[in-house]
Coordinates of N, CA and C and ligand atoms in Angstrom, one line a residue:
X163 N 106.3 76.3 97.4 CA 105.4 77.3 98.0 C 104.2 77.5 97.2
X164 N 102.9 77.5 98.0 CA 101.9 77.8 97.1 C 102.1 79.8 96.2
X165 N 101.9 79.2 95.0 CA 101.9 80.4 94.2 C 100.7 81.6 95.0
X166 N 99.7 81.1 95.0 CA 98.6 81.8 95.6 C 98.9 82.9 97.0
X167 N 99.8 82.5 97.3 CA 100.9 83.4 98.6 C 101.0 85.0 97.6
X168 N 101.4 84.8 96.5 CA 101.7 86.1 95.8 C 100.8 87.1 95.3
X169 N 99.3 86.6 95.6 CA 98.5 87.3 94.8 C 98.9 89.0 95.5
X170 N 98.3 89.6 94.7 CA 98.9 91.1 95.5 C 97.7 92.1 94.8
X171 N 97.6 92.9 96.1 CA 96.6 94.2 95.4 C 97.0 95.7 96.2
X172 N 96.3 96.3 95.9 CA 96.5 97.9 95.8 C 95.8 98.5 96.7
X173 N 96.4 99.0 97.7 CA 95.4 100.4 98.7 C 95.8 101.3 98.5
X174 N 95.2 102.3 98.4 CA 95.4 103.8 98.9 C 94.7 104.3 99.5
X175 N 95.5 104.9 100.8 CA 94.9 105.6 101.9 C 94.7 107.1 101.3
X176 N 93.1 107.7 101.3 CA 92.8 109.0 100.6 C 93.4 110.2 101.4
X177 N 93.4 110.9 100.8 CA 93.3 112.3 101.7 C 92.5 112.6 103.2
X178 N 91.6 112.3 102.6 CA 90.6 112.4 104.3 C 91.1 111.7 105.5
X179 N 91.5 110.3 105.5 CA 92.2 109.8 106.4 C 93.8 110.1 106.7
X180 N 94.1 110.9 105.6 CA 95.7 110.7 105.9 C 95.2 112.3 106.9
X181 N 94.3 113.6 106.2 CA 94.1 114.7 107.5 C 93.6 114.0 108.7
X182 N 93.0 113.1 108.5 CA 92.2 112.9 109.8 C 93.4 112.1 111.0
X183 N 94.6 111.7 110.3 CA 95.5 110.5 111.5 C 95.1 109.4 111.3
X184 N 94.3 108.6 110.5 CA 94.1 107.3 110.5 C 95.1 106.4 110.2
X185 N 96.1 106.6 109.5 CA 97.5 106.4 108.5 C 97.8 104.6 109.6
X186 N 98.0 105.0 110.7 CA 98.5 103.9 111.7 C 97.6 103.0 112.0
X187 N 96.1 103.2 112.1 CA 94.8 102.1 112.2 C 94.6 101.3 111.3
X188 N 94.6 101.9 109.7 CA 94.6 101.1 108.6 C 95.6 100.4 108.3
X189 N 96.8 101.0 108.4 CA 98.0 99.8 108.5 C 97.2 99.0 109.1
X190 N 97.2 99.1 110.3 CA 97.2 98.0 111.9 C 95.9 96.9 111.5
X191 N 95.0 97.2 110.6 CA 94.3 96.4 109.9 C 94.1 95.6 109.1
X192 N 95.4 95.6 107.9 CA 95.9 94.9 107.5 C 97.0 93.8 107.7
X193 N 98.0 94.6 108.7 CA 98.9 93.9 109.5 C 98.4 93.0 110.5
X194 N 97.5 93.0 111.0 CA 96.8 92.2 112.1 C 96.3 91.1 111.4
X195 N 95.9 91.0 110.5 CA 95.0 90.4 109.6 C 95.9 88.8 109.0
X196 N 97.2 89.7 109.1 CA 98.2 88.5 108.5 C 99.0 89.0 106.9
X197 N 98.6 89.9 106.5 CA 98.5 90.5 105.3 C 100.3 91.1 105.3
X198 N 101.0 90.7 104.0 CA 102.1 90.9 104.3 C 103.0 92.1 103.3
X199 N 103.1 93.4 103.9 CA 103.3 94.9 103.0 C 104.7 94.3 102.1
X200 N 104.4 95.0 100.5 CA 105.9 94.1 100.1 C 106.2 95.8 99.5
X201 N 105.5 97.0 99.4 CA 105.7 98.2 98.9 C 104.3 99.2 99.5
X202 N 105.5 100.5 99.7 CA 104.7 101.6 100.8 C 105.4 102.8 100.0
X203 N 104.4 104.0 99.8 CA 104.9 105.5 99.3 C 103.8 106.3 99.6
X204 N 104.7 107.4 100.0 CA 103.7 108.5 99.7 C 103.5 109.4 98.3
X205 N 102.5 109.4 98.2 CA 102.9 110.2 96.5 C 101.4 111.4 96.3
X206 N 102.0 112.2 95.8 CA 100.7 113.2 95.5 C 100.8 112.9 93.7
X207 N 99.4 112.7 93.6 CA 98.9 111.9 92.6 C 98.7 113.0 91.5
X208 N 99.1 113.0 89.8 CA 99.0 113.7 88.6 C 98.0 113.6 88.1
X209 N 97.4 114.1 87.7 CA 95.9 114.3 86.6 C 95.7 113.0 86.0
X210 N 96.8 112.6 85.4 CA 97.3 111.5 84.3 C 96.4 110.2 84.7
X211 N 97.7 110.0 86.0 CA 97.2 108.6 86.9 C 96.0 108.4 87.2
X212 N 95.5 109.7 88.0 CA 93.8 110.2 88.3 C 93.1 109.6 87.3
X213 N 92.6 109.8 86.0 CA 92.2 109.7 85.2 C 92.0 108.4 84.4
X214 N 93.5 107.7 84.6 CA 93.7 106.4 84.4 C 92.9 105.7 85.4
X215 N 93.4 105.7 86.9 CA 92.9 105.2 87.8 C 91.2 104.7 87.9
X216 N 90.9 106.2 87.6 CA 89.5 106.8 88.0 C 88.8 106.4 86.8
X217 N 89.3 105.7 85.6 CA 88.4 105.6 84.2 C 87.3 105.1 84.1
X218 N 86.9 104.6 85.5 CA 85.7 103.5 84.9 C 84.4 104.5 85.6
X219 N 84.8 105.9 86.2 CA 84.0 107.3 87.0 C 84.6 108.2 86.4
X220 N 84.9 108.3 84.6 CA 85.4 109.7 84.4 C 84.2 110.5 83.9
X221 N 83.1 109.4 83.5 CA 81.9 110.2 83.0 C 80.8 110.8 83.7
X222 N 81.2 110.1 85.4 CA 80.7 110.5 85.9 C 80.4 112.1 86.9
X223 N 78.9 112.7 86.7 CA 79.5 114.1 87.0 C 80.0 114.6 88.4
X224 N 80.6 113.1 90.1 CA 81.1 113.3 90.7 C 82.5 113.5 90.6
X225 N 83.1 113.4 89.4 CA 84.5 112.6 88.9 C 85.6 114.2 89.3
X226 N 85.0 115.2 88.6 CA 85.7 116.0 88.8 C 85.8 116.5 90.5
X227 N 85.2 116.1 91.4 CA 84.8 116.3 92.4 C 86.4 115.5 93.3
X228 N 85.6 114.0 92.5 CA 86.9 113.4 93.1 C 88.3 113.3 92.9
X229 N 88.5 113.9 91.7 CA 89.7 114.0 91.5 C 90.3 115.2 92.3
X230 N 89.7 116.7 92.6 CA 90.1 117.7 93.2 C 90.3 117.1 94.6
X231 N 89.5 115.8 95.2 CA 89.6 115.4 96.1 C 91.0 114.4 96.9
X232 N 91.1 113.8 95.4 CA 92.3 113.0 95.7 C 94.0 113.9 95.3
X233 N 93.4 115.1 94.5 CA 94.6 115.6 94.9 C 95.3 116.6 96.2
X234 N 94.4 116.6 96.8 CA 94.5 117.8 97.7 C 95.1 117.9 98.7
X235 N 95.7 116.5 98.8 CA 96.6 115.9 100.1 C 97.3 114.5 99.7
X236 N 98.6 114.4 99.5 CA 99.4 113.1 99.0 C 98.8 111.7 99.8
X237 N 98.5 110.9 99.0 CA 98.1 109.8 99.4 C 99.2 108.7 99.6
X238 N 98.9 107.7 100.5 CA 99.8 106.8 101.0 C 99.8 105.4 99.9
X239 N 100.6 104.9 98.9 CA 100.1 103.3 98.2 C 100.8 102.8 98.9
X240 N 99.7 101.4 98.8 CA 100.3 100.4 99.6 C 100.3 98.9 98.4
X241 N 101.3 98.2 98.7 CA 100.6 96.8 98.2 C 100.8 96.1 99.3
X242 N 99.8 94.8 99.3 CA 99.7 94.0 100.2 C 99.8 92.3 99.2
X243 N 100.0 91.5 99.8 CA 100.0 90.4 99.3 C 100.0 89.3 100.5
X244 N 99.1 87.9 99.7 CA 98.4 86.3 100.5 C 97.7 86.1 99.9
X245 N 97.3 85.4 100.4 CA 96.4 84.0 100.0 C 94.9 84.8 99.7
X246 N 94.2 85.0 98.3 CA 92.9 85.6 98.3 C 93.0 86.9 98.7
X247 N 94.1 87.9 98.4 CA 94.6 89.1 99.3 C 93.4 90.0 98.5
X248 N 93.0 90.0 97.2 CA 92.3 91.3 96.5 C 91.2 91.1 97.4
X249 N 90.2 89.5 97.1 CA 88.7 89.7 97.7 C 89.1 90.2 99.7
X250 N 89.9 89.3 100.3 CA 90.2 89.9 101.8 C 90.2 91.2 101.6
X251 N 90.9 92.0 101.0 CA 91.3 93.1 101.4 C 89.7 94.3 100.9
X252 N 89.3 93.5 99.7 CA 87.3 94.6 99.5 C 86.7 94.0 100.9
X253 N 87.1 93.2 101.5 CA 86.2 92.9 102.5 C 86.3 93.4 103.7
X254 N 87.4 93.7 103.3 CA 88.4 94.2 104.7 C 87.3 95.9 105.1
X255 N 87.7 96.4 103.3 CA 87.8 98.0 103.5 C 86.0 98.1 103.6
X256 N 85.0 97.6 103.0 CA 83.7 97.7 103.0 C 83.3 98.6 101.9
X257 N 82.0 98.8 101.6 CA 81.4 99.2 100.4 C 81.2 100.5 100.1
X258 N 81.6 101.0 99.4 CA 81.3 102.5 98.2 C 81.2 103.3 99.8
X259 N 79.8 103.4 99.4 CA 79.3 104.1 101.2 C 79.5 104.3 102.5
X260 N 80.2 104.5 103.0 CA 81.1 104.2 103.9 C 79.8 104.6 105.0
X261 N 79.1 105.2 105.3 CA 77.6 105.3 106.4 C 77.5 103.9 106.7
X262 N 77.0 103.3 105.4 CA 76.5 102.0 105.6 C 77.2 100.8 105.3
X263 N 78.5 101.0 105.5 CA 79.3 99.7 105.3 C 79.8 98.9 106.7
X264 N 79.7 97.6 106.6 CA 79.7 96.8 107.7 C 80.6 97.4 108.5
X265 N 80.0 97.6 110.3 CA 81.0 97.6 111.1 C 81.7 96.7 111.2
X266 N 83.3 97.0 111.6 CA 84.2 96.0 111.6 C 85.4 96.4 110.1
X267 N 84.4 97.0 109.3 CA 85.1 97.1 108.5 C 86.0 98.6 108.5
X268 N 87.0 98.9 107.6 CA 87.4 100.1 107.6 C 86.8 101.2 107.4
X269 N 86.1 100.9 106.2 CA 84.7 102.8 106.1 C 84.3 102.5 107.0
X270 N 83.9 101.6 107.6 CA 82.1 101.3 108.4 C 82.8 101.5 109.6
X271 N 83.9 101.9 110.2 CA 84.4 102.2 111.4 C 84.9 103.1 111.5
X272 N 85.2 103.9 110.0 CA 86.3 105.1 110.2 C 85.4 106.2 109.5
X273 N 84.2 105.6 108.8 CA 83.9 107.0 107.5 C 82.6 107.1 107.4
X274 N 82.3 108.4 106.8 CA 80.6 108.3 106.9 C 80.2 109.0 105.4
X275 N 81.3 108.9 104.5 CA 80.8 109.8 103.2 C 80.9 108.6 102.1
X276 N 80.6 109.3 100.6 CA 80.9 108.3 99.5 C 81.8 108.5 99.2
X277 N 81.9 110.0 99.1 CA 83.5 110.4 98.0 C 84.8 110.1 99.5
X278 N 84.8 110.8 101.0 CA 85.6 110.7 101.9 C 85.4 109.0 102.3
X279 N 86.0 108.4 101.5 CA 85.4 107.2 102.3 C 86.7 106.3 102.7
X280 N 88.1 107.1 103.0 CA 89.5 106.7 103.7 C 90.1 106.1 102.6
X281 N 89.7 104.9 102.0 CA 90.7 103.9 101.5 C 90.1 103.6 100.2
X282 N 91.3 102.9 99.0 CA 90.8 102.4 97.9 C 91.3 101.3 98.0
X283 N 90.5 100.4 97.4 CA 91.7 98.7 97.5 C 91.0 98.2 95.7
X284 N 91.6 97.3 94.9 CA 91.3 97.3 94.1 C 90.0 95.9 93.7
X285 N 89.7 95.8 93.0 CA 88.6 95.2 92.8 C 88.4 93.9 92.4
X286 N 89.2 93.8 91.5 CA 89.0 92.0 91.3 C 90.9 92.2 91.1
X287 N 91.2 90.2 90.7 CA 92.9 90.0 90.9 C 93.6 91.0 89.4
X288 N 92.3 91.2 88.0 CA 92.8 91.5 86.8 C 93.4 93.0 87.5
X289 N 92.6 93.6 87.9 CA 92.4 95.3 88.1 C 93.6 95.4 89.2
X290 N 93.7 94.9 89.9 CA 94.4 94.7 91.1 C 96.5 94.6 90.4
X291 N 96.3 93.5 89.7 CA 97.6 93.3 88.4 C 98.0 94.8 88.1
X292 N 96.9 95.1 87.5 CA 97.1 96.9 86.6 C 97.5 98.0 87.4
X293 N 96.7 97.9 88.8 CA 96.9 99.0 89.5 C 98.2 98.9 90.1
X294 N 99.1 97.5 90.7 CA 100.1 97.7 91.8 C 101.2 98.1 90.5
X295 N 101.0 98.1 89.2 CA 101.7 98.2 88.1 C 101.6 99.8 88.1
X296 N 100.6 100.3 87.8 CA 100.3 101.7 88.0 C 100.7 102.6 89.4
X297 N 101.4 102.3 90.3 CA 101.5 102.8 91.2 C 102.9 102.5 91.8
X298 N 103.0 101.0 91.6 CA 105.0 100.8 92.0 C 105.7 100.4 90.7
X299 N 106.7 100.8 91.0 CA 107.7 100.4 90.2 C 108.4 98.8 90.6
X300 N 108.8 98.4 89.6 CA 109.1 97.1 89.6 C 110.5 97.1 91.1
X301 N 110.9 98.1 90.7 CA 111.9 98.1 92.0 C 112.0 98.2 93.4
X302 N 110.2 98.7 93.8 CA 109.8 99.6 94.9 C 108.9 98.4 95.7
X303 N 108.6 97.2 94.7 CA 107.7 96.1 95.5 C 109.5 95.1 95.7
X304 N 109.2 94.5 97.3 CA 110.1 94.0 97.7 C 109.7 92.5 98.1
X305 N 110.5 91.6 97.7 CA 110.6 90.1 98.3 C 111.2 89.3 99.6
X306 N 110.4 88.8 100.6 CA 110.8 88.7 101.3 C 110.1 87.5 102.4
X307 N 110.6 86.4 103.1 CA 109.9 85.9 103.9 C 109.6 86.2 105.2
X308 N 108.1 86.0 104.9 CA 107.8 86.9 106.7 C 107.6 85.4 107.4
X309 N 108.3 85.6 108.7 CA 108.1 84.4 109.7 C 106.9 84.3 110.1
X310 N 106.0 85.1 110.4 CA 104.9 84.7 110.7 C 103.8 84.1 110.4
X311 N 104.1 83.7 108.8 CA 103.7 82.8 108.1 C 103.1 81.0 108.2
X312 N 104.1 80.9 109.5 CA 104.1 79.4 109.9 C 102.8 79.2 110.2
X313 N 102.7 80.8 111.2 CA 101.3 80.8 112.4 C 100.2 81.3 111.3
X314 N 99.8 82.0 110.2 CA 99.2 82.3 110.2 C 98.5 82.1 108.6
X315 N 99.1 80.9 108.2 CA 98.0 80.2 107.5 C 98.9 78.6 107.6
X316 N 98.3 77.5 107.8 CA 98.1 75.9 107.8 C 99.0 75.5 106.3
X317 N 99.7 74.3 107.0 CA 100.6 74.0 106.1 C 100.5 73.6 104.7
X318 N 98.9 73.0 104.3 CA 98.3 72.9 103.4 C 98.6 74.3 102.1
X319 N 98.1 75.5 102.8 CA 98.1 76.7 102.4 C 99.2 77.1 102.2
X320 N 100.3 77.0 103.1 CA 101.5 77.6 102.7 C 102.9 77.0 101.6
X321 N 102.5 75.6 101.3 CA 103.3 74.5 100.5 C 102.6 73.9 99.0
Ligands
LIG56 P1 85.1 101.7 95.3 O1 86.2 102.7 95.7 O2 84.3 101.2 96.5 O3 85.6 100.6 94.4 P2 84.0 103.0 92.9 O4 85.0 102.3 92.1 O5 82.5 102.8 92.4 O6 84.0 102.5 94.4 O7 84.2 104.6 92.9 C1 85.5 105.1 93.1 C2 85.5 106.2 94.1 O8 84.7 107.3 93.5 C3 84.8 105.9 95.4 O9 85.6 105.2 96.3 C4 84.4 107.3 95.9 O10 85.5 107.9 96.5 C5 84.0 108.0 94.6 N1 82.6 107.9 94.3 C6 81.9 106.8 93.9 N2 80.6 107.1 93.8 C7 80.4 108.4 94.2 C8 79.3 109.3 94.3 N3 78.1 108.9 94.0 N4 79.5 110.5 94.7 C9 80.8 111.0 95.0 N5 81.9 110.2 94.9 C10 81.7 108.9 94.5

């Protein structure tokens, strides 16, 4: 099996999307995609993680903003895993700004703020490593073959 099948990264559905009902679109955007869930929780997020998570915006003076933000409603983690899954999935969700992020994309379809902007996904494959580590437990990501694999990448890709 190509190793490259395993790459795996990190979403979190925010608060604003989980008040707003989005919870089933964003799945359905992933899933559609071919993108295969191996770990799902709901979890309302600690200071701790916040701060971990958020380190590379702790100096920034939106940070406290966002952290009141991300706690104020339990967020959904997801991991996803395939082929090139981290860059698919920034491409998936679209840029910082959700006003001006490609339609098609998940902000650019669902959001119109910087801080409310529905979804996090992680950023490159190193950051992406750290975060599904920071968020599941070794017991909570699951192994498994999805049949639809045959269809939905070329034998090349999948062997
Ligand atoms: P991304 O989530 O697209 O990777 P960053 O890592 O730069 O973006 O920022 C993390 C999160 O911090 C953003 O998703 C957004 O919720 C919030 N954020 C970033 N910039 C701003 C800003 N200028 N004002 C308010 N919130 C911001």
């Amino acid at each position: 099996m190509n190793e490259g099948l395993n790459e795996k990264t990190l979403v979190l559905v925010k608060p604003d999307a989980i008040q707003r009902g989005l919870l089933g679109q964003i799945i359905s955007r992933f899933e559609i995609k071919g993108l295969k869930m191996i770990g799902l929780k709901m979890m309302t997020l600690d200071e701790a993680t916040l701060r971990e998570h958020y380190a590379h915006i702790a100096d920034k003076p939106f940070f406290p903003g966002v952290a009141r933000f991300m706690r104020s409603t339990p967020v959904i983690a997801m991991c996803w895993e395939g082929l090139d899954v981290v860059e698919t999935v920034r491409r998936i969700t679209g840029i910082t700004k959700a006003r001006e992020a490609e339609a098609g994309s998940i902000r650019g379809d669902f959001a119109m703020s910087v801080s409310c902007n529905v979804v996090h996904a992680s950023d490159s494959v190193e950051n992406a490593e750290r975060e599904v580590k920071r968020f599941f437990k070794q017991d909570e990501l699951h192994s498994y073959d999805k049949s639809e694999y045959v269809h939905v990448y070329g034998e090349d890709e999948r062997t």
